[in-house]
PDB file of C-alpha atoms in Angstrom:
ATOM      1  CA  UNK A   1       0.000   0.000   0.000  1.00  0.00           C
ATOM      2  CA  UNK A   2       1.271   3.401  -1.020  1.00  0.00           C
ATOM      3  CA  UNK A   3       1.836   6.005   1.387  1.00  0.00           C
ATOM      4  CA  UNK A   4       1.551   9.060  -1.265  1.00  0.00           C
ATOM      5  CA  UNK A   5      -1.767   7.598  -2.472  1.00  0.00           C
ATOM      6  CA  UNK A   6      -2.829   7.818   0.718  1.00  0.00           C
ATOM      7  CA  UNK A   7      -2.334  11.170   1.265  1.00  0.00           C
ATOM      8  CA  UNK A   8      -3.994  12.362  -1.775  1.00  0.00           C
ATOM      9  CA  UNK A   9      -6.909  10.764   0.026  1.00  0.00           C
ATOM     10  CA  UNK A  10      -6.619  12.110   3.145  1.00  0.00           C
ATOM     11  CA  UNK A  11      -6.448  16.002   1.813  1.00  0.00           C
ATOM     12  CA  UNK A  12      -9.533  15.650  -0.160  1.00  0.00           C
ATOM     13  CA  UNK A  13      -7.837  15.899  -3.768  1.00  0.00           C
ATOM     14  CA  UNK A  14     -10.687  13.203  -4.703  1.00  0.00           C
ATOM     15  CA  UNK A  15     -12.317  15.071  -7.592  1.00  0.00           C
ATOM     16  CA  UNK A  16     -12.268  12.087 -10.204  1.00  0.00           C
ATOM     17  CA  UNK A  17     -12.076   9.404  -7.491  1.00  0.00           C
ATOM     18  CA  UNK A  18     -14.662   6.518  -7.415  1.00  0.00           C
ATOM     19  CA  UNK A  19     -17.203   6.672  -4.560  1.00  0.00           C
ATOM     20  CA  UNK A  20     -14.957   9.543  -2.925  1.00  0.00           C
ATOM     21  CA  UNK A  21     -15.817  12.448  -4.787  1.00  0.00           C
ATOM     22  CA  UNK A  22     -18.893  13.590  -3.106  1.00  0.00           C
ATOM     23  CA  UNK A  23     -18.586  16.525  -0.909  1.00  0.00           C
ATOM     24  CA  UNK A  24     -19.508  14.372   2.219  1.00  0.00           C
ATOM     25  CA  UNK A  25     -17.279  11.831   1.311  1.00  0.00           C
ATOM     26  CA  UNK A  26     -14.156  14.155   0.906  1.00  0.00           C
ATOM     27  CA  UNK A  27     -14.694  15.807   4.199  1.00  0.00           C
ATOM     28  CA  UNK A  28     -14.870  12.282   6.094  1.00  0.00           C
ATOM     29  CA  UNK A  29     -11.961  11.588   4.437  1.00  0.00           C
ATOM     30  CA  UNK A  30      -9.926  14.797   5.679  1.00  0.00           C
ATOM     31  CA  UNK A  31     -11.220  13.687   8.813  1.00  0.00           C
ATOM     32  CA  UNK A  32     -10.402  10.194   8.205  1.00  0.00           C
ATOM     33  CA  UNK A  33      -7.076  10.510   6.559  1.00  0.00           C
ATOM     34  CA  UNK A  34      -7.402   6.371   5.863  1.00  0.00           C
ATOM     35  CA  UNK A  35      -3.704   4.828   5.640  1.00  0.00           C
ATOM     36  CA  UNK A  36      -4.593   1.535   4.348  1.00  0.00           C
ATOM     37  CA  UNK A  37      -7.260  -0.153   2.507  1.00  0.00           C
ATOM     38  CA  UNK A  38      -9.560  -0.931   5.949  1.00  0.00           C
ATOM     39  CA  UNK A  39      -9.840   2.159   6.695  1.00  0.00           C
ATOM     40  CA  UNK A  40     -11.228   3.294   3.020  1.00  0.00           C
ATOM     41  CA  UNK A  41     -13.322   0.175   3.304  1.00  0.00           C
ATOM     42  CA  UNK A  42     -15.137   1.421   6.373  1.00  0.00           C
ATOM     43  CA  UNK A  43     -15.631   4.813   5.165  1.00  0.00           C
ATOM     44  CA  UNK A  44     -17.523   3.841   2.488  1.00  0.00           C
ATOM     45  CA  UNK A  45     -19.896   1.505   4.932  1.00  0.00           C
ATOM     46  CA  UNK A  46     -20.163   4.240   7.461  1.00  0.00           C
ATOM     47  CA  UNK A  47     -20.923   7.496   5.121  1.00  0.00           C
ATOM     48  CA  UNK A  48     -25.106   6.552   5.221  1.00  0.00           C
ATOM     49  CA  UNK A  49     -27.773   8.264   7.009  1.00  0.00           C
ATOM     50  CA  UNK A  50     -28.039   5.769   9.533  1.00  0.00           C
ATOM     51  CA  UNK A  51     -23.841   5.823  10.953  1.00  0.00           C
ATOM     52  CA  UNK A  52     -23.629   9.444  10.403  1.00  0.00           C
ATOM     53  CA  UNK A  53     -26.521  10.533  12.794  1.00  0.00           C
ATOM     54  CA  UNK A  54     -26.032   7.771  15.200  1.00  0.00           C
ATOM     55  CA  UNK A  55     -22.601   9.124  15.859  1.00  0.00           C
ATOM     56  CA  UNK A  56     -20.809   6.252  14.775  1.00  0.00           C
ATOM     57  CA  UNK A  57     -18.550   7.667  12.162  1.00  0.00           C
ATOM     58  CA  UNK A  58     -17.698  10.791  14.777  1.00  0.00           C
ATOM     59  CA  UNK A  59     -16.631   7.490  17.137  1.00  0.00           C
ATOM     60  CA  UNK A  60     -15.127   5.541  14.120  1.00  0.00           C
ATOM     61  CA  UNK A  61     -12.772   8.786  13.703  1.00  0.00           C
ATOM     62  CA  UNK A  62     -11.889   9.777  17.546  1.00  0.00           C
ATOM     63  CA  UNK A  63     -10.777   6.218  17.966  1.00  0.00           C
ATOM     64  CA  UNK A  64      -8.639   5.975  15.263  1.00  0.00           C
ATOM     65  CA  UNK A  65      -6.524   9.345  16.136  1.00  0.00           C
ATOM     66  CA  UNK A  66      -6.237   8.034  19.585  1.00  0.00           C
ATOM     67  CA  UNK A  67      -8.967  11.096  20.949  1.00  0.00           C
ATOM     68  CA  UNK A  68     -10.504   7.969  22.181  1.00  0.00           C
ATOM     69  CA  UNK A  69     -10.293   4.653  23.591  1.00  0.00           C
ATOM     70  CA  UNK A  70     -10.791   1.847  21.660  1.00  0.00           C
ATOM     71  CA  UNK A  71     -12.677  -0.778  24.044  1.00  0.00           C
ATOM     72  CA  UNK A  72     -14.185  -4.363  23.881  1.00  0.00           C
ATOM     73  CA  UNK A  73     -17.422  -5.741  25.435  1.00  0.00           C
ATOM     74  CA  UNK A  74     -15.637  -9.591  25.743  1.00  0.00           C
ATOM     75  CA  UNK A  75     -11.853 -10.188  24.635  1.00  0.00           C
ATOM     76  CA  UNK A  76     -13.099 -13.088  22.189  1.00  0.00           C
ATOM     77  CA  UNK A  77     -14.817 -10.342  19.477  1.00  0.00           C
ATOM     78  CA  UNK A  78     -11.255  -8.063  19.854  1.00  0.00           C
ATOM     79  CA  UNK A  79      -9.987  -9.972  16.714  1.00  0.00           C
ATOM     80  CA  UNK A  80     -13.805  -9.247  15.532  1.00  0.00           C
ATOM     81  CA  UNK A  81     -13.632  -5.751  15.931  1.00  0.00           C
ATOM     82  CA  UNK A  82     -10.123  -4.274  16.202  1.00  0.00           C
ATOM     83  CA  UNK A  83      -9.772  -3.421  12.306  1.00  0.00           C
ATOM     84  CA  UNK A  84     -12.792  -1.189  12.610  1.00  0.00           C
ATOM     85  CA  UNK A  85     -11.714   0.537  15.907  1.00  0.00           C
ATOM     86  CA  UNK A  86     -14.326  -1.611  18.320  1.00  0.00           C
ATOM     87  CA  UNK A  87     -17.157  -0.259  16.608  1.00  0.00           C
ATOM     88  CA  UNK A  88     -19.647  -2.350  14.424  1.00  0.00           C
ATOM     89  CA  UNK A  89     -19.503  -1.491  11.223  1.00  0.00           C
ATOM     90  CA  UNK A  90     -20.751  -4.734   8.910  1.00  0.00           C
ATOM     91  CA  UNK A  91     -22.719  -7.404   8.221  1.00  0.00           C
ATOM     92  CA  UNK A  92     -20.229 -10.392   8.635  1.00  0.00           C
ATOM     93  CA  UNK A  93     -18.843  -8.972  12.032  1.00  0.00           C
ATOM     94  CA  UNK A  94     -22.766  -9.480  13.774  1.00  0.00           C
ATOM     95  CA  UNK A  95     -22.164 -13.038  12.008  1.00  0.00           C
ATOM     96  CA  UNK A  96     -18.923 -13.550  13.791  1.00  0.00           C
ATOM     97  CA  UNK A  97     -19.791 -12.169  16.980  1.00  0.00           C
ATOM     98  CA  UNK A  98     -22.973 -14.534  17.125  1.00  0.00           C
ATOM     99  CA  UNK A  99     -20.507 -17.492  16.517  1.00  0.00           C
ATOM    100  CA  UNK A 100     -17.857 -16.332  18.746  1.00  0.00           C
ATOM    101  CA  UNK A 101     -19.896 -15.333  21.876  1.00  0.00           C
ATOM    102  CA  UNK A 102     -23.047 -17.242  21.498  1.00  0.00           C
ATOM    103  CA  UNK A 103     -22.073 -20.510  19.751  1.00  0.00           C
ATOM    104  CA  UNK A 104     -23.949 -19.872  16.726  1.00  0.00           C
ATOM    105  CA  UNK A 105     -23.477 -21.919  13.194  1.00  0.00           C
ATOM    106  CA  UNK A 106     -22.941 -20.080  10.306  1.00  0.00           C
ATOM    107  CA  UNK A 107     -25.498 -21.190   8.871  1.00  0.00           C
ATOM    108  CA  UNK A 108     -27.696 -19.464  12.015  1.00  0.00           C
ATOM    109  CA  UNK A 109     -25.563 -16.375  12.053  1.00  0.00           C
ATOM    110  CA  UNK A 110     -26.643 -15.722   8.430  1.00  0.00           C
ATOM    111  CA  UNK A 111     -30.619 -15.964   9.395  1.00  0.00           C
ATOM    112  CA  UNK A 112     -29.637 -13.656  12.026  1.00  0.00           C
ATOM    113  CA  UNK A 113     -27.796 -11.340   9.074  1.00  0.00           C
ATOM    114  CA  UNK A 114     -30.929 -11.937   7.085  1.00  0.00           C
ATOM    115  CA  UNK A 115     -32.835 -10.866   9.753  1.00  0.00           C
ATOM    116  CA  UNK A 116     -31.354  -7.851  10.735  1.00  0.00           C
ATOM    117  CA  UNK A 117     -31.039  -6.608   7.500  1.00  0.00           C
ATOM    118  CA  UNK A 118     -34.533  -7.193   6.281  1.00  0.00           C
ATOM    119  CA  UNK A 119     -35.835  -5.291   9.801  1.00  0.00           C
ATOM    120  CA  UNK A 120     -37.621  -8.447  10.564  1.00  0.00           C
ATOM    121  CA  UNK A 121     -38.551  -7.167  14.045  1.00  0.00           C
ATOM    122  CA  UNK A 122     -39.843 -10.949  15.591  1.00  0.00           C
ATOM    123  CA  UNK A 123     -37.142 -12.932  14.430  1.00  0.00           C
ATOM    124  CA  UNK A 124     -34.615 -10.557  15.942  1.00  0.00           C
ATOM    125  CA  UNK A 125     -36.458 -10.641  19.084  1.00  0.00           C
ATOM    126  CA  UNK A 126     -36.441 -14.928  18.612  1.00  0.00           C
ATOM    127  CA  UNK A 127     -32.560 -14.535  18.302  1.00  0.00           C
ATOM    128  CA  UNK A 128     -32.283 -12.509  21.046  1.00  0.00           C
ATOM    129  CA  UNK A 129     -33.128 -15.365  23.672  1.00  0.00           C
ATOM    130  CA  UNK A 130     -31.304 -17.954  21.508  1.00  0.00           C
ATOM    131  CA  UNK A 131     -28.379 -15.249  21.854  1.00  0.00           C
ATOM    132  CA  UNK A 132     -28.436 -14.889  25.279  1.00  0.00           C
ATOM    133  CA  UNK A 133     -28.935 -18.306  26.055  1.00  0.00           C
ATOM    134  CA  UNK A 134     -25.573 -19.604  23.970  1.00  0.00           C
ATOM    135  CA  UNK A 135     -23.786 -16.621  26.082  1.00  0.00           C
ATOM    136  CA  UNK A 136     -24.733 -17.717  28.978  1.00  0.00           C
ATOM    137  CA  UNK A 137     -23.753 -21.168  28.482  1.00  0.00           C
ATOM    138  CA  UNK A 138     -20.159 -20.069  27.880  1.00  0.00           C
ATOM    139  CA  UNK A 139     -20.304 -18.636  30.747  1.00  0.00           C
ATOM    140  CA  UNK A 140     -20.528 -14.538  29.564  1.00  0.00           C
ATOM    141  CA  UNK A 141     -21.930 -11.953  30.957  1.00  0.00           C
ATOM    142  CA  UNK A 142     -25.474 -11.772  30.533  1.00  0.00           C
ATOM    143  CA  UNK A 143     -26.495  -8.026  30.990  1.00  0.00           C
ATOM    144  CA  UNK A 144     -23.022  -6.870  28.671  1.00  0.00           C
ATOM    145  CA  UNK A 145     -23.793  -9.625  26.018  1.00  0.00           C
ATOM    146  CA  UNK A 146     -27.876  -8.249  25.631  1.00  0.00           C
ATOM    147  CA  UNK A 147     -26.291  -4.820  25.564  1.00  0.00           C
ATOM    148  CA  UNK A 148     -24.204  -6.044  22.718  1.00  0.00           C
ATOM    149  CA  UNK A 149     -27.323  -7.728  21.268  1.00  0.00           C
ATOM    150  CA  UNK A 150     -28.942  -4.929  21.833  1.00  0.00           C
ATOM    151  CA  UNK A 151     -26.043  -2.643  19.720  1.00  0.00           C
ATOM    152  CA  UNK A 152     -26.160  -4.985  17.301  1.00  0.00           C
ATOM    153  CA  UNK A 153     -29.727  -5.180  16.534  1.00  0.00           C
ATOM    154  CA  UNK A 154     -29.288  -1.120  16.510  1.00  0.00           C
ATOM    155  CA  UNK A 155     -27.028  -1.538  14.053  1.00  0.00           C
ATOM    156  CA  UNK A 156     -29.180  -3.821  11.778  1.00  0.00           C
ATOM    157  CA  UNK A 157     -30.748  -0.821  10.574  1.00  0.00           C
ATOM    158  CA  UNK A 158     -28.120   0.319   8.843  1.00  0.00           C
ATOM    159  CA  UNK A 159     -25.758  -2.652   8.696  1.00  0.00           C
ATOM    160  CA  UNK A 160     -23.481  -2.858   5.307  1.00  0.00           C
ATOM    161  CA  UNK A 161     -21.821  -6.030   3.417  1.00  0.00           C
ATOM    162  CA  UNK A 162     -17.929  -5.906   3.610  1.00  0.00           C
ATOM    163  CA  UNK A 163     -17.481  -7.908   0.556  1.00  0.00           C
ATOM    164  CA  UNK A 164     -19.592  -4.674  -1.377  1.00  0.00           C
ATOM    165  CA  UNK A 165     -17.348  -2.217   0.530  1.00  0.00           C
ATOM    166  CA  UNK A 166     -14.192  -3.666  -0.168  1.00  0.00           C
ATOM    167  CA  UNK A 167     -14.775  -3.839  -3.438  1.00  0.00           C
ATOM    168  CA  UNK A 168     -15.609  -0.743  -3.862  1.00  0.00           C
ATOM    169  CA  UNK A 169     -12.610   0.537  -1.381  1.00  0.00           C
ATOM    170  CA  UNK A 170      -9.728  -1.294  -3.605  1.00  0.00           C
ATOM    171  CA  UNK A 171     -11.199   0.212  -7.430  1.00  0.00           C
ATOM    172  CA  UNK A 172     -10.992   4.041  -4.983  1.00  0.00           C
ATOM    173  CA  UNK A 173      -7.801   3.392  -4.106  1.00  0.00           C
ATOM    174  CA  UNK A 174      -6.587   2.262  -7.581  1.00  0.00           C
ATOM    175  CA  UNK A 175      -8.309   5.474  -9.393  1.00  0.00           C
ATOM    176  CA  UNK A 176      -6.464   7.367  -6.378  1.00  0.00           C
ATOM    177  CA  UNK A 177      -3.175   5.861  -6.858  1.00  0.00           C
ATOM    178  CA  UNK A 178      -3.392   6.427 -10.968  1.00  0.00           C
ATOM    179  CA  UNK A 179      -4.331  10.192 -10.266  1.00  0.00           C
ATOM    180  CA  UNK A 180      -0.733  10.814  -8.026  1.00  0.00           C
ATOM    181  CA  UNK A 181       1.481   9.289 -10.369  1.00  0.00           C
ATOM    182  CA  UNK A 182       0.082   9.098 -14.016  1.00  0.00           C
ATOM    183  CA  UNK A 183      -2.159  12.843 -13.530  1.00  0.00           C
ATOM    184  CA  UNK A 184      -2.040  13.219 -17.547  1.00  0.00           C
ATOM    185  CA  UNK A 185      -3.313   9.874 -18.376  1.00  0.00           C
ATOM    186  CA  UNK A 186      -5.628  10.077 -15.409  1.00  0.00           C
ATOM    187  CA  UNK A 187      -7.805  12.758 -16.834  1.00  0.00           C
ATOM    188  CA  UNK A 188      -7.526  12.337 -20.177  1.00  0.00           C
ATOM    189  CA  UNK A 189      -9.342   9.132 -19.125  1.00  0.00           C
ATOM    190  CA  UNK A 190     -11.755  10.709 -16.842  1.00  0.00           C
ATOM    191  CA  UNK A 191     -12.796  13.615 -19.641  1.00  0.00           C
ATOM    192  CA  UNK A 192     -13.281  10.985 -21.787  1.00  0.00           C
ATOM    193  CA  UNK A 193     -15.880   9.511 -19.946  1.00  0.00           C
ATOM    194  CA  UNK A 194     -17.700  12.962 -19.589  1.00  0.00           C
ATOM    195  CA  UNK A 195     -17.778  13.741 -22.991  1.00  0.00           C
ATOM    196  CA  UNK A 196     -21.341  14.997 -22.980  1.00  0.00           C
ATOM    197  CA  UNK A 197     -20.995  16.516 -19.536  1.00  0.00           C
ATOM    198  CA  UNK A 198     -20.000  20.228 -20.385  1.00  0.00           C
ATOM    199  CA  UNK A 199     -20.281  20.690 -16.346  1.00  0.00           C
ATOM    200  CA  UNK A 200     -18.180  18.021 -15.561  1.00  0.00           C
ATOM    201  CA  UNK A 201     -15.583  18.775 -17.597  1.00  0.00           C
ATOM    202  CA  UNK A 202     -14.637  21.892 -17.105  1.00  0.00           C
ATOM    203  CA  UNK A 203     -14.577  20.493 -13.221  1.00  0.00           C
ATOM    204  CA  UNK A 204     -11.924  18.081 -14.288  1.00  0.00           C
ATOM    205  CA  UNK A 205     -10.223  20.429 -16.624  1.00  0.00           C
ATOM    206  CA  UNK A 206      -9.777  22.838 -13.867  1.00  0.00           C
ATOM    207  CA  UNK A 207      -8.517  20.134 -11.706  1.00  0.00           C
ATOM    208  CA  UNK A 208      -6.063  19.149 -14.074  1.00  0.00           C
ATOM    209  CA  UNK A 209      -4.679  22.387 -13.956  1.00  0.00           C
ATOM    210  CA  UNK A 210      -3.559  21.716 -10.078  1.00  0.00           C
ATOM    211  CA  UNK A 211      -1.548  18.786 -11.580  1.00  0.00           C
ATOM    212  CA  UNK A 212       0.475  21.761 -13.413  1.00  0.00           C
ATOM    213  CA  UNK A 213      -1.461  19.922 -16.807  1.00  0.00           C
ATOM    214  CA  UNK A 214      -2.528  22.077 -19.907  1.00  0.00           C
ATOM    215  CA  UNK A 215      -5.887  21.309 -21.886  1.00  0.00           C
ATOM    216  CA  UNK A 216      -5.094  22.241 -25.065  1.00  0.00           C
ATOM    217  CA  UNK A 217      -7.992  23.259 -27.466  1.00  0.00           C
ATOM    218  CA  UNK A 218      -9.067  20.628 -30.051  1.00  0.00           C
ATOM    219  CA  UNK A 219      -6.567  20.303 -33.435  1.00  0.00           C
ATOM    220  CA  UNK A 220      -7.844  18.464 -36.630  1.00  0.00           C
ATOM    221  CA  UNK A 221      -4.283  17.014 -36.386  1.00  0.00           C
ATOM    222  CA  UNK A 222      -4.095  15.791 -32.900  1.00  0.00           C
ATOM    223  CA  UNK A 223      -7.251  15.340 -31.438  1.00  0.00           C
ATOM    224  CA  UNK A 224      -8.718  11.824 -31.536  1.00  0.00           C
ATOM    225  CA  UNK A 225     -12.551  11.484 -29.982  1.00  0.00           C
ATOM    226  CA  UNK A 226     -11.540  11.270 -26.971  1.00  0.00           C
ATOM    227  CA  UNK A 227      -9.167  13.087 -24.610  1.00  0.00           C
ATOM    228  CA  UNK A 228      -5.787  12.091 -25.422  1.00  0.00           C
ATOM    229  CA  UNK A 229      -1.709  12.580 -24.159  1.00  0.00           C
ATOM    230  CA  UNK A 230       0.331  14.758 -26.070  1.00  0.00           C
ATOM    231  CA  UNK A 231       3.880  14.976 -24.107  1.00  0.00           C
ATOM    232  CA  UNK A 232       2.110  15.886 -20.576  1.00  0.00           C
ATOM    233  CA  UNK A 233      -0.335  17.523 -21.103  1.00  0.00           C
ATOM    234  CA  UNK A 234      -4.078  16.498 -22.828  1.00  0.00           C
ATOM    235  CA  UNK A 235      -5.746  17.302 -25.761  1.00  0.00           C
ATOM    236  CA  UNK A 236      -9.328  18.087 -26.396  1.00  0.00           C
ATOM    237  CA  UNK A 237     -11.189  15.676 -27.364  1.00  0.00           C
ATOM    238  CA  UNK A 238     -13.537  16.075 -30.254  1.00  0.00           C
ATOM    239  CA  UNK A 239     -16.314  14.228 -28.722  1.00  0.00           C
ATOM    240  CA  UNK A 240     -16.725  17.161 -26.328  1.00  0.00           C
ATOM    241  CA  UNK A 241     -16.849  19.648 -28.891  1.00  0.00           C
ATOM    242  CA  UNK A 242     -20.895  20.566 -29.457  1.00  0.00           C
ATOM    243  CA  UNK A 243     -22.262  19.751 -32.776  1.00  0.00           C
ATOM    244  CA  UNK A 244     -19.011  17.119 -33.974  1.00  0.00           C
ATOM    245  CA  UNK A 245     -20.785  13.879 -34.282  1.00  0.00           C
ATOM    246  CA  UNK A 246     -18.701  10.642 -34.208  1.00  0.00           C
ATOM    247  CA  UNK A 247     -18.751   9.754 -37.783  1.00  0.00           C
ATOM    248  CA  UNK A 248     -17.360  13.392 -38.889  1.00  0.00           C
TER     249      UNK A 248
END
């Protein structure tokens, strides 16, 4: 993992960068300032109605800067929770904790998953016995493991998939990583797939002028459909040009 990439991230120079670029999502990141691939991953879980106005993301933050202490309702779900700072943030971590702490299968922890996920307000009241019960048996706790119950049921409202969010954490990182050390190539690229967006490209266009880049105006000579490299700096595609159809 690359440390410059990661700053590029964490000062908000995300203009271009996929499922970053959103206002909100550039000033969790300054918060944020991810430096590896977890961190990104949890960022895009947490930036939803739900985490932000339960004060999870605020948490998610002060813990990681050391503002806060990172604690643990039983030492068995530490290894559950201690990329994500102790706090809840997906799916297959309510799975784990149900196997962990309350002897569930995985095949039960899913139903549980489903269960949360789809709201399914009797079921999660079922699994809250069956919860408490396995705890008990292993000899936990039983007012901190229904308070944990009762956190993650909380969460179930707003609970997100890890697989989705990592996937969508690694492609951010690798448009992030091409935009620090191959700028020219990086927006020619990105024009190119704004061609009919006269809004968004004159964003990127004035962007690319950060990156000390020059667009230079379209030339019958040198200008392909696209945006393309000349030396380092991009010319203008004719697809963005009003009234040049594809064929001319």
């Amino acid at each position: 993992q690359d440390c410059k990439t990661f700053e590029l991230i964490g000062r908000g120079d995300l203009e271009g960068i996929f499922q970053l670029e959103s206002s909100g999502m550039i000033e969790l990141c300054k918060k944020l300032k991810p430096d590896n691939l977890e961190d990104i991953t949890a960022g895009n879980a947490l930036y939803r109605p739900g985490p932000l106005n339960s004060g999870m993301v605020d948490d998610f933050i002060d813990i990681k800067h050391g503002r806060k202490e990172m604690t643990f309702p039983f030492k068995e779900v530490e290894p559950v929770l201690k990329d994500t700072y102790g706090v809840v943030v997906y799916q297959e971590q309510v799975m784990k904790i149900a196997q962990v702490l309350a002897g569930y299968s995985l095949g039960q922890a899913d139903i549980l998953r489903k269960a949360m996920g789809k709201k399914k307000i009797k079921l999660i009241e079922e699994h809250r016995e069956i919860f408490l019960k396995g705890a008990r048996e292993r000899g936990h706790d039983e007012k901190k493991a229904s308070d944990l119950y009762q956190l993650m049921a909380n969460f179930a409202e707003y609970g997100f998939n890890k697989s989705h969010a990592v996937a969508y954490a690694v492609i951010a990182y690798q448009t992030a990583f091409l935009k620090h050390y191959y700028p020219a190539a990086f927006f020619a690229a990105l024009l190119s797939t704004e061609l009919s967006n006269t809004d968004k490209v004159t964003i990127y266009i004035n962007d690319a002028r950060n990156y000390d880049i020059d667009v230079l105006p379209p030339d019958v000579n040198e200008s392909l459909w696209h945006f393309n490299v000349i030396g380092s700096n991009i010319r203008f595609g004719m697809g963005a040009v009003k009234n040049v159809g594809e064929n001319a």
